[in-house]
mmCIF file of C-alpha atoms in Angstrom:
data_model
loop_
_atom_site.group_PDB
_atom_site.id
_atom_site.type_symbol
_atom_site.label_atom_id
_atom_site.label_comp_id
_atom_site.label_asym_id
_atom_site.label_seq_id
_atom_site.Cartn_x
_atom_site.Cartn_y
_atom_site.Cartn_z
ATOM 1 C CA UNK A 52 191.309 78.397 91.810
ATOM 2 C CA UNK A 53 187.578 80.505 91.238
ATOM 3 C CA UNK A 54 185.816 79.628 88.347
ATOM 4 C CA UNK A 55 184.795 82.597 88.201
ATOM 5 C CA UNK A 56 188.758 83.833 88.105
ATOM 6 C CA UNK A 57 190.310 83.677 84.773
ATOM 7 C CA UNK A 58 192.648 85.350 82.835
ATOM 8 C CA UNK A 59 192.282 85.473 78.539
ATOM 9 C CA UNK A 60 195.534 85.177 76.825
ATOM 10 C CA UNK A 61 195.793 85.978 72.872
ATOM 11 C CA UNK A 62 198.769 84.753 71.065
ATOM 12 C CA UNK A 63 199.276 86.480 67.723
ATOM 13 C CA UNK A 64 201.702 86.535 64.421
ATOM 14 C CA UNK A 65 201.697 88.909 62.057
ATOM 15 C CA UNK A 66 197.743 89.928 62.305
ATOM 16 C CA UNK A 67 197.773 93.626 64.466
ATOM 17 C CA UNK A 68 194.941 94.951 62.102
ATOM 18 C CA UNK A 69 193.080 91.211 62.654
ATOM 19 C CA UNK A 70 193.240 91.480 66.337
ATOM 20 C CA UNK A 71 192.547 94.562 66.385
ATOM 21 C CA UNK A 72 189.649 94.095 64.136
ATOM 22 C CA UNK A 73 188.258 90.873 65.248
ATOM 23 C CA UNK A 74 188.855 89.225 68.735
ATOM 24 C CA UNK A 75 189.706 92.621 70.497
ATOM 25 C CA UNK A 76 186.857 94.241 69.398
ATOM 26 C CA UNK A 77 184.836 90.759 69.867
ATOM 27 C CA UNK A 78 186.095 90.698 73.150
ATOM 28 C CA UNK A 79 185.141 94.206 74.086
ATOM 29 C CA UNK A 80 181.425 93.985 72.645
ATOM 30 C CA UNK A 81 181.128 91.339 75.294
ATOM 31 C CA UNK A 82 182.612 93.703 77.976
ATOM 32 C CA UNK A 83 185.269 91.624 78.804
ATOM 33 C CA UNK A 84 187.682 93.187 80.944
ATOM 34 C CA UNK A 85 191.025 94.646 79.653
ATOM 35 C CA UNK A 86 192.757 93.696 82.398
ATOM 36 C CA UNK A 87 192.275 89.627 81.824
ATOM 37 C CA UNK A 88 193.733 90.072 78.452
ATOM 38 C CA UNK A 89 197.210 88.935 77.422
ATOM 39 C CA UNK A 90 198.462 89.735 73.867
ATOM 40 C CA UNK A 91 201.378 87.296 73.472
ATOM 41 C CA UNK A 92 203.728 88.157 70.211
ATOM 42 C CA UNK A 93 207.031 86.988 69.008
ATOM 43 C CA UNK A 94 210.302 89.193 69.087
ATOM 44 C CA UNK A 95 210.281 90.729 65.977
ATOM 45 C CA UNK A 96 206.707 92.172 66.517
ATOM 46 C CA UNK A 97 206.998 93.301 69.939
ATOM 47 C CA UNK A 98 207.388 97.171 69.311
ATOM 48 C CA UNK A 99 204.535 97.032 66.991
ATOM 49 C CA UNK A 100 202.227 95.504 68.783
ATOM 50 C CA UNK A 101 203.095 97.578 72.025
ATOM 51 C CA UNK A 102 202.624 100.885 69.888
ATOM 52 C CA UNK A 103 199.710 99.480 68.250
ATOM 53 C CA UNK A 104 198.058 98.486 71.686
ATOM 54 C CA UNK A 105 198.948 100.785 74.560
ATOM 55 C CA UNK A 106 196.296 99.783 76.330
ATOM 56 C CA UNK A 107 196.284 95.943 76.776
ATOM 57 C CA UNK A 108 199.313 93.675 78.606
ATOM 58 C CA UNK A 109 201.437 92.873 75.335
ATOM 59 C CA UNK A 110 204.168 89.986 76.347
ATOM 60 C CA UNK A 111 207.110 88.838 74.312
ATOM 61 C CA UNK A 112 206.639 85.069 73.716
ATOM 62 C CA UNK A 113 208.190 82.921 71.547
ATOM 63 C CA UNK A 114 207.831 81.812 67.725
ATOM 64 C CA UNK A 115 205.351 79.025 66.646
ATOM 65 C CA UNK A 116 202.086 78.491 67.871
ATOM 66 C CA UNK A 117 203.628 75.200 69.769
ATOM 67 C CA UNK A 118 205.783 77.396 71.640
ATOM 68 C CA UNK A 119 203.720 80.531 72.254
ATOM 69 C CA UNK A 120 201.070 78.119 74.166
ATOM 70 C CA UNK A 121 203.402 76.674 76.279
ATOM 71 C CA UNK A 122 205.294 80.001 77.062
ATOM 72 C CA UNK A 123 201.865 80.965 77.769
ATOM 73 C CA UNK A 124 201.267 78.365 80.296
ATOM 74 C CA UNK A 125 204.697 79.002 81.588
ATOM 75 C CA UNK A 126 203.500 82.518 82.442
ATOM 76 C CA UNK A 127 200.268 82.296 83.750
ATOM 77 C CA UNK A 128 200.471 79.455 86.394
ATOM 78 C CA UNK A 129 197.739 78.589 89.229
ATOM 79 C CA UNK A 130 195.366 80.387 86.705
ATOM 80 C CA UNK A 131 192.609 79.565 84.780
ATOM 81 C CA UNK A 132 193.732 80.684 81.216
ATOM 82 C CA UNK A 133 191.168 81.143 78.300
ATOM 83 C CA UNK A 134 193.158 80.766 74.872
ATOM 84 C CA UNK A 135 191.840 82.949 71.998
ATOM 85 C CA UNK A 136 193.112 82.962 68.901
ATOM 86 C CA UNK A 137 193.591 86.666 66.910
ATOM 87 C CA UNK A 138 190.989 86.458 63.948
ATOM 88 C CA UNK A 139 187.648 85.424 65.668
ATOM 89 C CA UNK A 140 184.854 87.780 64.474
ATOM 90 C CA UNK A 141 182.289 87.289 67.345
ATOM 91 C CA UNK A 142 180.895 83.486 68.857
ATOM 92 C CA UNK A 143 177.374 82.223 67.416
ATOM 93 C CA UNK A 144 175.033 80.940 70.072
ATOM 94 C CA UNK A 145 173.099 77.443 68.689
ATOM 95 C CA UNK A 146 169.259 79.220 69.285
ATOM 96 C CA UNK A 147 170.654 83.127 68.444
ATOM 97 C CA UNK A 148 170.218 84.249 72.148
ATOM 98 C CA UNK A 149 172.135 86.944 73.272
ATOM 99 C CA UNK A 150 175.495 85.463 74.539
ATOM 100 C CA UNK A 151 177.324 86.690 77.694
ATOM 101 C CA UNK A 152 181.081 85.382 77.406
ATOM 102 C CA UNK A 153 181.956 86.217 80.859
ATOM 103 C CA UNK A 154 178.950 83.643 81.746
ATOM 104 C CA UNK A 155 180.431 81.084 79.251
ATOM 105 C CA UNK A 156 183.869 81.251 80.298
ATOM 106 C CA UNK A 157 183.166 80.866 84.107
ATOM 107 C CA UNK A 158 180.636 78.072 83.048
ATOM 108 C CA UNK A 159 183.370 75.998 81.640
ATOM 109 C CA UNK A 160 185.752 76.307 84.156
ATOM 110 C CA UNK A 161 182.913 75.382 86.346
ATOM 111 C CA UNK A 162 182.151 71.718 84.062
ATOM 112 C CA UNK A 163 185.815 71.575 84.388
ATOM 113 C CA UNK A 164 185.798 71.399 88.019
ATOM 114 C CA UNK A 165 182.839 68.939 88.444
ATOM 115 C CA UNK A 166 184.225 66.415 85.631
ATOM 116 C CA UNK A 167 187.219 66.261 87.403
ATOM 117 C CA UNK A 168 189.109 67.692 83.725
ATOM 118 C CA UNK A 169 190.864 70.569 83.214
ATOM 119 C CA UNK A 170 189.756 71.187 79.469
ATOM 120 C CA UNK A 171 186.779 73.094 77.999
ATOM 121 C CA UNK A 172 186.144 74.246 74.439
ATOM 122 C CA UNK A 173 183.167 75.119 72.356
ATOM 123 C CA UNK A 174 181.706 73.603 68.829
ATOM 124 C CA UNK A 175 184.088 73.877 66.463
ATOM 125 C CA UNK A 176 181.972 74.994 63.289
ATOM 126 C CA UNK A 177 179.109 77.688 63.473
ATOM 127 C CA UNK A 178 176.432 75.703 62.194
ATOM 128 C CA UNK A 179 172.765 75.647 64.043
ATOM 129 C CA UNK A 180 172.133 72.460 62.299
ATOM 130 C CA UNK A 181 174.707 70.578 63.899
ATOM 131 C CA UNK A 182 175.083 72.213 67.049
ATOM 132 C CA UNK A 183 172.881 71.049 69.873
ATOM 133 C CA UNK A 184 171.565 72.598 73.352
ATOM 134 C CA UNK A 185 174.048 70.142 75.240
ATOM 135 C CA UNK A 186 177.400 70.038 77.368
ATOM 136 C CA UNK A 187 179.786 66.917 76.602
ATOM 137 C CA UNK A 188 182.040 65.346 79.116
ATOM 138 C CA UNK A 189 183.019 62.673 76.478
ATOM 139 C CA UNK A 190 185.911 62.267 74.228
ATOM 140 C CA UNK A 191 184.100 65.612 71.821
ATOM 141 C CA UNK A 192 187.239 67.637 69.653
ATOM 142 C CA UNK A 193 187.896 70.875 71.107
ATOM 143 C CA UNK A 194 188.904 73.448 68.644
ATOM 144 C CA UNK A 195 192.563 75.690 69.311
ATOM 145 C CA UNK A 196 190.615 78.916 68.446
ATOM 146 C CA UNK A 197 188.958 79.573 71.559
ATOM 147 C CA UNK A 198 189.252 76.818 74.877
ATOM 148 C CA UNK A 199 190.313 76.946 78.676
ATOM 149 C CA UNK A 200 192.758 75.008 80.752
ATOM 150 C CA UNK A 201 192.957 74.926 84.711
ATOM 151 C CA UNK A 202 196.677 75.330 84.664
ATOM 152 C CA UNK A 203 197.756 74.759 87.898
ATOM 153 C CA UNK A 204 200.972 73.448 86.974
ATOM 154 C CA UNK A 205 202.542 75.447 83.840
ATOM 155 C CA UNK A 206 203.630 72.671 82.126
ATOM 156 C CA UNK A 207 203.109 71.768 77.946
ATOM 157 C CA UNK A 208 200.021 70.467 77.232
ATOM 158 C CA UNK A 209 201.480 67.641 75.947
ATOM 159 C CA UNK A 210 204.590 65.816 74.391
ATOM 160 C CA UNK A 211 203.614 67.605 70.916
ATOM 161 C CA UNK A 212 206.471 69.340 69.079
ATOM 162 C CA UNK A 213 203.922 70.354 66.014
ATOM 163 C CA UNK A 214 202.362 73.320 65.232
ATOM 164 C CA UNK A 215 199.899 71.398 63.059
ATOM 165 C CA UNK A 216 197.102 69.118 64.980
ATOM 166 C CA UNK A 217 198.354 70.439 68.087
ATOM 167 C CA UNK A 218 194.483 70.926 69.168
ATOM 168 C CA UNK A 219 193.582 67.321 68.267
ATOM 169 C CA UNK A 220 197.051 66.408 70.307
ATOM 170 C CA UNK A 221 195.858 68.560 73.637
ATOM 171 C CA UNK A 222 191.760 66.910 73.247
ATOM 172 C CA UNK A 223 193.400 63.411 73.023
ATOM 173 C CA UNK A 224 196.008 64.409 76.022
ATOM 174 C CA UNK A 225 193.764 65.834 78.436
ATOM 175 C CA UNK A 226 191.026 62.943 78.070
ATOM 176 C CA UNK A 227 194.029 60.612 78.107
ATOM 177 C CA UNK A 228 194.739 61.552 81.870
ATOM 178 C CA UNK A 229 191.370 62.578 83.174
ATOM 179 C CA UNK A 230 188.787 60.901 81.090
ATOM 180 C CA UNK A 231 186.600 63.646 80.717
ATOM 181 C CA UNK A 232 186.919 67.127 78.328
ATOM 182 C CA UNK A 233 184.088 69.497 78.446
ATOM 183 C CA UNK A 234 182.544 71.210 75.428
ATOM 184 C CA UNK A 235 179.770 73.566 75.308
ATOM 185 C CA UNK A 236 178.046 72.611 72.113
ATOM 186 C CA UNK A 237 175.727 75.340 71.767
ATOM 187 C CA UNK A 238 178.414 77.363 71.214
ATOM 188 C CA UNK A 239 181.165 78.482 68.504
ATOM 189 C CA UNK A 240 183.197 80.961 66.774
ATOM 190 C CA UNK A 241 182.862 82.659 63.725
ATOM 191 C CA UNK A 242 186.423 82.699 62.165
ATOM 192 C CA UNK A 243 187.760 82.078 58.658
ATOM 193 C CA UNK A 244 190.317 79.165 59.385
ATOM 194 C CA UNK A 245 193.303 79.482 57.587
ATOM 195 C CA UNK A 246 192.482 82.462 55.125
ATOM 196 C CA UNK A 247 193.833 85.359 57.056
ATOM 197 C CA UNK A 248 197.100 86.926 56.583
ATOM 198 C CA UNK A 249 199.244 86.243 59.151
ATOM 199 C CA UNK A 250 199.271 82.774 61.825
ATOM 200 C CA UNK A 251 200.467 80.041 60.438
ATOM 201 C CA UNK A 252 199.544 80.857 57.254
ATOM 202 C CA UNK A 253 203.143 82.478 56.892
ATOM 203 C CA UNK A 254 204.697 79.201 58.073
ATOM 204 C CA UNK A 255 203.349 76.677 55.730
ATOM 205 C CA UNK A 256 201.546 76.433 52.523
ATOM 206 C CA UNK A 257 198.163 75.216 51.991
ATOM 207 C CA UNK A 258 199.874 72.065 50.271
ATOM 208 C CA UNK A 259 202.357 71.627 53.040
ATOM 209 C CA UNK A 260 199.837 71.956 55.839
ATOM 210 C CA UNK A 261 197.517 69.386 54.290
ATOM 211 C CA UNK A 262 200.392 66.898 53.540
ATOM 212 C CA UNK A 263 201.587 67.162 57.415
ATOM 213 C CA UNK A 264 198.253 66.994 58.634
ATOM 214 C CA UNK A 265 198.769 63.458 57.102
ATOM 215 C CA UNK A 266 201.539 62.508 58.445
ATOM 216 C CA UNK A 267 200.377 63.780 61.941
ATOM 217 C CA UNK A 268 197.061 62.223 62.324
ATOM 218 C CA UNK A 269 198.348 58.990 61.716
ATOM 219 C CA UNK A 270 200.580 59.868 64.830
ATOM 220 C CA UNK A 271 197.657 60.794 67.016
ATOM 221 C CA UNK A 272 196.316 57.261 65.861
ATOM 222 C CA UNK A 273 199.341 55.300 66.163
ATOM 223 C CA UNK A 274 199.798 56.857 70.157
ATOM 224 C CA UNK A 275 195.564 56.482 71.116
ATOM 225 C CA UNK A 276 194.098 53.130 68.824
ATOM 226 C CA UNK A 277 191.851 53.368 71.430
ATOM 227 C CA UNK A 278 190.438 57.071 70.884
ATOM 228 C CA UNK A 279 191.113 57.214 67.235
ATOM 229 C CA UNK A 280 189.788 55.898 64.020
ATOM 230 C CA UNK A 281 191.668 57.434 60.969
ATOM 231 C CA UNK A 282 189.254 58.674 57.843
ATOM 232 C CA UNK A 283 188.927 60.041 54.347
ATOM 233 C CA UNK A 284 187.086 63.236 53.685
ATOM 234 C CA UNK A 285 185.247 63.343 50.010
ATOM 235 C CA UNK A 286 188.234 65.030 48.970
ATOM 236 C CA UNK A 287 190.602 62.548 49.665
ATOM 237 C CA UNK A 288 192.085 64.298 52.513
ATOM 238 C CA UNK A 289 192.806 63.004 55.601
ATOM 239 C CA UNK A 290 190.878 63.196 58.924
ATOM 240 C CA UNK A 291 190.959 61.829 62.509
ATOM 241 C CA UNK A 292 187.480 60.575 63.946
ATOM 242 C CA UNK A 293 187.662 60.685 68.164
ATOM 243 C CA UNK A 294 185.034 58.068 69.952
ATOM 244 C CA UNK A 295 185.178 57.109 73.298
ATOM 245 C CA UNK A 296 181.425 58.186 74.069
ATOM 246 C CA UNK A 297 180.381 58.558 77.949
ATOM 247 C CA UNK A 298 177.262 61.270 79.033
ATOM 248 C CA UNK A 299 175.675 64.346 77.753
ATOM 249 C CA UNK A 300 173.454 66.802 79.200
ATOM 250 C CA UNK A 301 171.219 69.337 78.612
ATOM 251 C CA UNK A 302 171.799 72.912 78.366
ATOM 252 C CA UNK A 303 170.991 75.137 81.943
#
């Protein structure tokens, strides 16, 4: 497969005001073409959405952001698929330099292929401070809002049954099997995790999500001891530390 061929697949719950809002009209600003964009929704939704968006490929997935992924995958084989989530406002580049998504996109694909991986992602939080002028081939967390996979199989990402943690699940699968995952650190999305209507926000409650997260990162740990360190946040709440350090270079 091109790097330079990709397709960008959306999968959405609830949030037709958010997408269209947000990562459509992100995704247009950048002059992304309409015709690499998949909007994947469940059942219930599928007559809204298609009314709501005449213009864009809406599919019927399934329910359960687990599921929707892997239906994804299912559905877009031999392809290089970009994952988006619905509620990102626009991406924040480390030095505030114009950013040209088409660029980034093929540009991780591209990491992808000479790493010998088949995941990319970008920094997860948009902070300057933290963010450096770097790619990462080491064992780096790559966030669920916005990452690509070289699916040339259409397979699950993993043997994950969760909604929760399911992007710490795919870093700690993919660098299980290849060694490598690629993350463009300069890089990241401007989003509002967990506050919009909509996702799985209308699945779990902030209690119940924080109390699984629990339970599940002491999965992750239990399955990679040698990837994994678990931690305590300030706030008593859990958190998963990855290590398993190897190179870093600088920005092109």
């Amino acid at each position: 497969m091109s790097c330079d061929d990709y397709v960008i697949c959306i999968p959405s719950y609830n949030r037709i005001e958010c997408l269209k809002n947000k990562t459509l009209n992100m995704l247009e600003e950048y002059n992304i073409d309409k015709n690499k964009i998949y909007i994947y929704v469940v059942l219930d939704e599928y007559l809204d959405y298609l009314k709501a968006f005449p213009e864009y490929r809406v599919i019927m997935g399934e329910k359960g952001i687990k599921k929707q992924r892997d239906f994804i995958l299912k559905h877009q084989v031999n392809k290089n698929v970009v994952m988006i989530d619905d509620d990102i406002e626009k991406l924040i580049e480390k030095d505030n330099n114009e950013i040209d998504l088409d660029k980034i996109i093929k540009l991780g694909f591209s990491e992808c292929d000479k790493n010998n991986t088949k995941l990319w992602g970008i920094y997860a939080v948009p902070n300057p401070f933290f963010m450096k002028n770097t790619i990462t081939s080491d064992l780096k967390f790559i966030v669920g809002c916005l990452f690509g996979v070289v699916n040339n199989t259409g397979n699950s990402f993993m043997l994950w049954n969760e909604n929760d943690c399911e992007d710490f699940a795919r870093t700690l699968h993919f660098y299980n099997i290849y060694n490598s995952v690629v993350r463009i650190n300069y890089i990241a999305p401007k989003t509002k995790y967990y506050t919009e209507k909509g996702g799985l926000q209308d699945l779990y409650t902030k209690e119940q999500r924080i109390e699984n997260e629990t339970i599940l990162f002491k999965k992750l740990a239990d399955k990679y001891p040698n990837f994994t360190r678990l931690d305590k946040k300030k706030n008593g709440h859990s958190i998963l530390r990855l290590h398993h350090y190897k190179n870093e270079k600088m920005k092109k």
